Amino acid sequence: RKEVEQDPGPFNVPEGATVAFNCTYSNSASQSFFWYRQDCRKEPKLLMSVYSSGNEDGRFTAQLNRASQYISLLIRDSKLSDSATYLCVVTPYNFNKFYFGSGTKLNVKP
Amino acid sequence: SAVISQKPSRDICQRGTSLTIQCQVDSQVTMMFWYRQQPGQSLTLIATANQGSEATYESGFVIDKFPISRPNLTFSTLTVSNMSPEDSSIYLCSVVPSGSGLSTDTQYFGPGTRLTVL
């Protein structure tokens, strides 16, 4: 079983739409959680950390559900510039490795 | 965050040759990693570069094929040896900055090296 699993998509949504991605992880002892964004032919860049209490940054909201072992990312009022691949990342308790999901591709269309 | 540079940014190589990729960070970092990302795929961890000792390789990756050096806390190299077309990929280094708390630590990526093997 993979450490981290994501729906690869693509999610094709119109501008202004609200879209949500989920990511499940297999190790219940996982300690830290992140969402990264990767544009085509570019390196991944940190979008936001995911805290136990959930966190919001503008149009982006991330949540963690430890009981069901998943994290989510909600994007409101989608922009064309949100088109990218979103990677879920999980680290174990000893923080010596990062496990990447395969990524979810988002296409925001005019 | 840390500023990370990689050299070369891209290269086209003949099969059977070797290429060394450099990763330079503008500050001392605790951890450095090397990843590979093949076309249309997610990132695969090759190894953790350990300062002053041998790198820790993931399953499926071996030192003879991917020798790694890390002479200090700001620099590392990855060599792709005896290349074949299957090694065509983007190679990325990443770092975890020093001094961060466990709850917010994360990693930052270099711009990547795009390798094509003919």
mmCIF file of C-alpha atoms in Angstrom:
data_model
loop_
_atom_site.group_PDB
_atom_site.id
_atom_site.type_symbol
_atom_site.label_atom_id
_atom_site.label_comp_id
_atom_site.label_asym_id
_atom_site.label_seq_id
_atom_site.Cartn_x
_atom_site.Cartn_y
_atom_site.Cartn_z
ATOM 1 C CA ARG A 1 0.000 0.000 0.000
ATOM 2 C CA LYS A 2 1.320 3.462 -0.863
ATOM 3 C CA GLU A 3 2.177 5.833 1.959
ATOM 4 C CA VAL A 4 0.181 8.638 0.373
ATOM 5 C CA GLU A 5 -2.587 8.385 -2.217
ATOM 6 C CA GLN A 6 -4.258 11.054 -4.303
ATOM 7 C CA ASP A 7 -6.769 11.105 -7.097
ATOM 8 C CA PRO A 8 -4.670 12.059 -10.156
ATOM 9 C CA GLY A 9 -7.557 13.915 -11.794
ATOM 10 C CA PRO A 10 -7.575 15.970 -13.878
ATOM 11 C CA PHE A 11 -10.162 18.171 -12.287
ATOM 12 C CA ASN A 12 -11.523 20.480 -14.976
ATOM 13 C CA VAL A 13 -13.420 23.397 -13.460
ATOM 14 C CA PRO A 14 -14.623 26.805 -14.675
ATOM 15 C CA GLU A 15 -13.247 30.019 -13.280
ATOM 16 C CA GLY A 16 -14.944 30.946 -10.024
ATOM 17 C CA ALA A 17 -15.731 27.382 -9.062
ATOM 18 C CA THR A 18 -14.936 25.781 -5.735
ATOM 19 C CA VAL A 19 -12.894 22.597 -5.919
ATOM 20 C CA ALA A 20 -11.658 20.192 -3.256
ATOM 21 C CA PHE A 21 -8.964 17.520 -3.258
ATOM 22 C CA ASN A 22 -8.421 14.780 -0.742
ATOM 23 C CA CYS A 23 -5.319 12.838 0.095
ATOM 24 C CA THR A 24 -5.157 9.713 2.271
ATOM 25 C CA TYR A 25 -2.126 8.491 4.205
ATOM 26 C CA SER A 26 -1.429 5.035 5.568
ATOM 27 C CA ASN A 27 0.761 5.669 8.620
ATOM 28 C CA SER A 28 -1.301 6.754 11.612
ATOM 29 C CA ALA A 29 1.887 8.018 13.311
ATOM 30 C CA SER A 30 2.462 10.627 10.599
ATOM 31 C CA GLN A 31 3.439 13.929 12.127
ATOM 32 C CA SER A 32 3.326 16.752 9.606
ATOM 33 C CA PHE A 33 1.317 17.411 6.491
ATOM 34 C CA PHE A 34 1.717 19.790 3.586
ATOM 35 C CA TRP A 35 0.269 20.767 0.242
ATOM 36 C CA TYR A 36 2.696 21.670 -2.531
ATOM 37 C CA ARG A 37 1.940 23.127 -5.919
ATOM 38 C CA GLN A 38 3.874 22.186 -9.017
ATOM 39 C CA ASP A 39 3.551 24.067 -12.269
ATOM 40 C CA CYS A 40 4.463 22.405 -15.529
ATOM 41 C CA ARG A 41 8.230 21.986 -15.890
ATOM 42 C CA LYS A 42 8.884 23.685 -12.561
ATOM 43 C CA GLU A 43 9.928 22.508 -9.121
ATOM 44 C CA PRO A 44 7.328 21.911 -6.380
ATOM 45 C CA LYS A 45 6.655 24.887 -4.152
ATOM 46 C CA LEU A 46 5.103 24.888 -0.721
ATOM 47 C CA LEU A 47 1.490 26.023 -0.823
ATOM 48 C CA MET A 48 0.591 25.538 2.810
ATOM 49 C CA SER A 49 1.167 23.421 5.876
ATOM 50 C CA VAL A 50 -1.800 21.562 7.299
ATOM 51 C CA TYR A 51 -2.405 21.974 11.014
ATOM 52 C CA SER A 52 -4.570 19.838 13.249
ATOM 53 C CA SER A 53 -6.995 22.711 13.718
ATOM 54 C CA GLY A 54 -7.160 23.387 9.993
ATOM 55 C CA ASN A 55 -5.858 26.532 8.373
ATOM 56 C CA GLU A 56 -6.871 29.041 5.795
ATOM 57 C CA ASP A 57 -4.832 31.260 3.500
ATOM 58 C CA GLY A 58 -6.970 33.478 1.327
ATOM 59 C CA ARG A 59 -8.936 31.290 -1.044
ATOM 60 C CA PHE A 60 -7.221 28.123 0.166
ATOM 61 C CA THR A 61 -8.316 26.031 3.134
ATOM 62 C CA ALA A 62 -6.522 22.918 4.342
ATOM 63 C CA GLN A 63 -7.874 20.439 6.845
ATOM 64 C CA LEU A 64 -6.604 17.335 8.585
ATOM 65 C CA ASN A 65 -8.721 14.405 9.699
ATOM 66 C CA ARG A 66 -6.522 12.139 11.820
ATOM 67 C CA ALA A 67 -9.301 9.665 12.598
ATOM 68 C CA SER A 68 -9.863 8.916 8.916
ATOM 69 C CA GLN A 69 -6.238 9.621 7.937
ATOM 70 C CA TYR A 70 -6.795 12.145 5.219
ATOM 71 C CA ILE A 71 -6.053 15.752 4.462
ATOM 72 C CA SER A 72 -7.984 18.024 2.180
ATOM 73 C CA LEU A 73 -7.425 21.178 0.186
ATOM 74 C CA LEU A 74 -10.303 23.471 -0.756
ATOM 75 C CA ILE A 75 -9.871 26.194 -3.349
ATOM 76 C CA ARG A 76 -12.599 28.805 -3.575
ATOM 77 C CA ASP A 77 -13.226 31.189 -6.484
ATOM 78 C CA SER A 78 -10.782 29.339 -8.757
ATOM 79 C CA LYS A 79 -8.507 31.413 -10.968
ATOM 80 C CA LEU A 80 -6.892 30.436 -14.235
ATOM 81 C CA SER A 81 -3.571 30.763 -12.439
ATOM 82 C CA ASP A 82 -4.573 27.991 -10.026
ATOM 83 C CA SER A 83 -4.080 25.468 -12.842
ATOM 84 C CA ALA A 84 -1.269 23.204 -11.633
ATOM 85 C CA THR A 85 -0.611 19.860 -10.021
ATOM 86 C CA TYR A 86 -1.206 19.753 -6.276
ATOM 87 C CA LEU A 87 0.976 17.374 -4.274
ATOM 88 C CA CYS A 88 0.136 16.051 -0.840
ATOM 89 C CA VAL A 89 3.155 15.466 1.421
ATOM 90 C CA VAL A 90 3.323 13.578 4.702
ATOM 91 C CA THR A 91 6.200 13.142 7.132
ATOM 92 C CA PRO A 92 6.602 10.501 9.863
ATOM 93 C CA TYR A 93 7.047 11.205 13.547
ATOM 94 C CA ASN A 94 10.860 11.311 13.300
ATOM 95 C CA PHE A 95 10.744 13.723 10.403
ATOM 96 C CA ASN A 96 13.508 12.075 8.411
ATOM 97 C CA LYS A 97 11.616 11.547 5.194
ATOM 98 C CA PHE A 98 8.877 13.112 3.123
ATOM 99 C CA TYR A 99 6.294 10.993 1.363
ATOM 100 C CA PHE A 100 4.758 12.503 -1.756
ATOM 101 C CA GLY A 101 1.439 11.693 -3.306
ATOM 102 C CA SER A 102 1.299 11.305 -7.058
ATOM 103 C CA GLY A 103 -0.406 14.672 -7.391
ATOM 104 C CA THR A 104 -3.818 15.924 -8.475
ATOM 105 C CA LYS A 105 -3.967 17.925 -11.667
ATOM 106 C CA LEU A 106 -6.271 20.943 -11.734
ATOM 107 C CA ASN A 107 -7.294 22.727 -14.918
ATOM 108 C CA VAL A 108 -9.234 25.951 -14.451
ATOM 109 C CA LYS A 109 -10.910 27.023 -17.668
ATOM 110 C CA PRO A 110 -12.305 30.388 -18.722
ATOM 111 C CA SER B 1 13.184 29.727 3.264
ATOM 112 C CA ALA B 2 16.487 28.804 1.646
ATOM 113 C CA VAL B 3 17.765 29.817 -1.780
ATOM 114 C CA ILE B 4 18.836 26.732 -3.710
ATOM 115 C CA SER B 5 20.645 26.548 -7.022
ATOM 116 C CA GLN B 6 21.381 23.564 -9.204
ATOM 117 C CA LYS B 7 23.884 23.103 -11.998
ATOM 118 C CA PRO B 8 23.454 22.299 -14.783
ATOM 119 C CA SER B 9 19.861 23.309 -15.367
ATOM 120 C CA ARG B 10 19.646 20.885 -18.255
ATOM 121 C CA ASP B 11 21.861 18.578 -20.253
ATOM 122 C CA ILE B 12 21.720 16.118 -23.108
ATOM 123 C CA CYS B 13 24.077 13.193 -22.689
ATOM 124 C CA GLN B 14 25.130 10.087 -24.557
ATOM 125 C CA ARG B 15 24.383 6.678 -23.095
ATOM 126 C CA GLY B 16 27.219 5.185 -21.112
ATOM 127 C CA THR B 17 28.498 8.538 -19.869
ATOM 128 C CA SER B 18 28.092 10.081 -16.416
ATOM 129 C CA LEU B 19 26.791 13.455 -15.272
ATOM 130 C CA THR B 20 27.360 15.177 -11.950
ATOM 131 C CA ILE B 21 24.688 17.558 -10.707
ATOM 132 C CA GLN B 22 25.523 20.167 -8.109
ATOM 133 C CA CYS B 23 23.219 21.596 -5.464
ATOM 134 C CA GLN B 24 24.212 24.735 -3.580
ATOM 135 C CA VAL B 25 22.270 26.314 -0.714
ATOM 136 C CA ASP B 26 22.746 29.832 0.591
ATOM 137 C CA SER B 27 22.596 28.751 4.231
ATOM 138 C CA GLN B 28 23.457 25.732 6.325
ATOM 139 C CA VAL B 29 20.740 23.119 6.271
ATOM 140 C CA THR B 30 20.043 20.060 8.339
ATOM 141 C CA MET B 31 18.910 17.703 5.643
ATOM 142 C CA MET B 32 19.407 17.434 1.915
ATOM 143 C CA PHE B 33 17.595 15.046 -0.372
ATOM 144 C CA TRP B 34 17.825 14.028 -4.009
ATOM 145 C CA TYR B 35 14.682 13.212 -5.975
ATOM 146 C CA ARG B 36 13.890 12.073 -9.467
ATOM 147 C CA GLN B 37 10.762 13.016 -11.358
ATOM 148 C CA GLN B 38 10.131 11.188 -14.582
ATOM 149 C CA PRO B 39 7.800 12.678 -17.195
ATOM 150 C CA GLY B 40 4.226 12.807 -15.955
ATOM 151 C CA GLN B 41 5.135 11.179 -12.638
ATOM 152 C CA SER B 42 5.449 12.349 -9.075
ATOM 153 C CA LEU B 43 8.678 12.663 -7.160
ATOM 154 C CA THR B 44 10.675 9.608 -6.175
ATOM 155 C CA LEU B 45 13.222 9.931 -3.403
ATOM 156 C CA ILE B 46 16.633 8.651 -4.463
ATOM 157 C CA ALA B 47 18.575 9.227 -1.261
ATOM 158 C CA THR B 48 19.255 11.402 1.746
ATOM 159 C CA ALA B 49 22.617 13.145 1.482
ATOM 160 C CA ASN B 50 24.391 12.923 4.832
ATOM 161 C CA GLN B 51 27.115 15.383 5.701
ATOM 162 C CA GLY B 52 30.362 13.586 6.401
ATOM 163 C CA SER B 53 29.050 10.082 5.805
ATOM 164 C CA GLU B 54 27.596 7.878 3.110
ATOM 165 C CA ALA B 55 24.203 8.752 1.716
ATOM 166 C CA THR B 56 21.122 6.746 2.701
ATOM 167 C CA TYR B 57 19.584 5.228 -0.412
ATOM 168 C CA GLU B 58 15.977 4.261 -0.991
ATOM 169 C CA SER B 59 14.931 0.904 -2.282
ATOM 170 C CA GLY B 60 15.798 0.555 -5.938
ATOM 171 C CA PHE B 61 18.670 3.041 -5.881
ATOM 172 C CA VAL B 62 22.312 2.099 -5.304
ATOM 173 C CA ILE B 63 25.499 3.993 -4.670
ATOM 174 C CA ASP B 64 27.281 2.648 -7.744
ATOM 175 C CA LYS B 65 24.632 4.111 -10.007
ATOM 176 C CA PHE B 66 23.945 7.328 -8.061
ATOM 177 C CA PRO B 67 27.008 8.279 -6.003
ATOM 178 C CA ILE B 68 26.330 11.263 -3.754
ATOM 179 C CA SER B 69 28.670 13.582 -1.950
ATOM 180 C CA ARG B 70 27.939 16.084 0.779
ATOM 181 C CA PRO B 71 31.197 17.645 1.941
ATOM 182 C CA ASN B 72 29.543 20.371 4.037
ATOM 183 C CA LEU B 73 26.171 21.723 5.156
ATOM 184 C CA THR B 74 25.540 23.837 2.058
ATOM 185 C CA PHE B 75 26.596 21.671 -0.883
ATOM 186 C CA SER B 76 25.884 18.270 -2.385
ATOM 187 C CA THR B 77 26.419 16.473 -5.665
ATOM 188 C CA LEU B 78 24.559 13.634 -7.328
ATOM 189 C CA THR B 79 26.196 11.677 -10.120
ATOM 190 C CA VAL B 80 24.146 9.670 -12.584
ATOM 191 C CA SER B 81 26.559 6.986 -13.763
ATOM 192 C CA ASN B 82 26.669 4.892 -16.912
ATOM 193 C CA MET B 83 23.522 6.567 -18.171
ATOM 194 C CA SER B 84 20.828 4.966 -20.264
ATOM 195 C CA PRO B 85 17.737 6.543 -21.850
ATOM 196 C CA GLU B 86 15.709 5.327 -18.846
ATOM 197 C CA ASP B 87 17.620 7.829 -16.703
ATOM 198 C CA SER B 88 16.079 10.715 -18.638
ATOM 199 C CA SER B 89 14.300 12.655 -15.943
ATOM 200 C CA ILE B 90 14.291 15.787 -13.848
ATOM 201 C CA TYR B 91 16.595 15.540 -10.846
ATOM 202 C CA LEU B 92 15.793 17.786 -7.900
ATOM 203 C CA CYS B 93 17.602 18.494 -4.701
ATOM 204 C CA SER B 94 15.670 19.629 -1.683
ATOM 205 C CA VAL B 95 16.624 20.905 1.758
ATOM 206 C CA VAL B 96 15.145 21.210 5.186
ATOM 207 C CA PRO B 97 16.367 24.439 6.796
ATOM 208 C CA SER B 98 18.066 24.233 10.173
ATOM 209 C CA GLY B 99 16.470 25.385 13.365
ATOM 210 C CA SER B 100 12.806 24.909 12.468
ATOM 211 C CA GLY B 101 10.250 23.329 14.764
ATOM 212 C CA LEU B 102 8.922 19.896 14.001
ATOM 213 C CA SER B 103 5.383 21.103 13.508
ATOM 214 C CA THR B 104 6.215 23.503 10.708
ATOM 215 C CA ASP B 105 9.337 22.065 9.134
ATOM 216 C CA THR B 106 9.141 21.541 5.465
ATOM 217 C CA GLN B 107 11.422 21.201 2.536
ATOM 218 C CA TYR B 108 12.348 23.519 -0.273
ATOM 219 C CA PHE B 109 13.332 22.454 -3.743
ATOM 220 C CA GLY B 110 16.005 23.503 -6.145
ATOM 221 C CA PRO B 111 14.946 24.400 -9.690
ATOM 222 C CA GLY B 112 15.848 20.939 -10.975
ATOM 223 C CA THR B 113 18.152 19.526 -13.630
ATOM 224 C CA ARG B 114 16.479 18.261 -16.765
ATOM 225 C CA LEU B 115 18.473 15.344 -18.130
ATOM 226 C CA THR B 116 17.969 13.736 -21.514
ATOM 227 C CA VAL B 117 19.961 10.623 -22.368
ATOM 228 C CA LEU B 118 20.211 9.684 -26.029
#
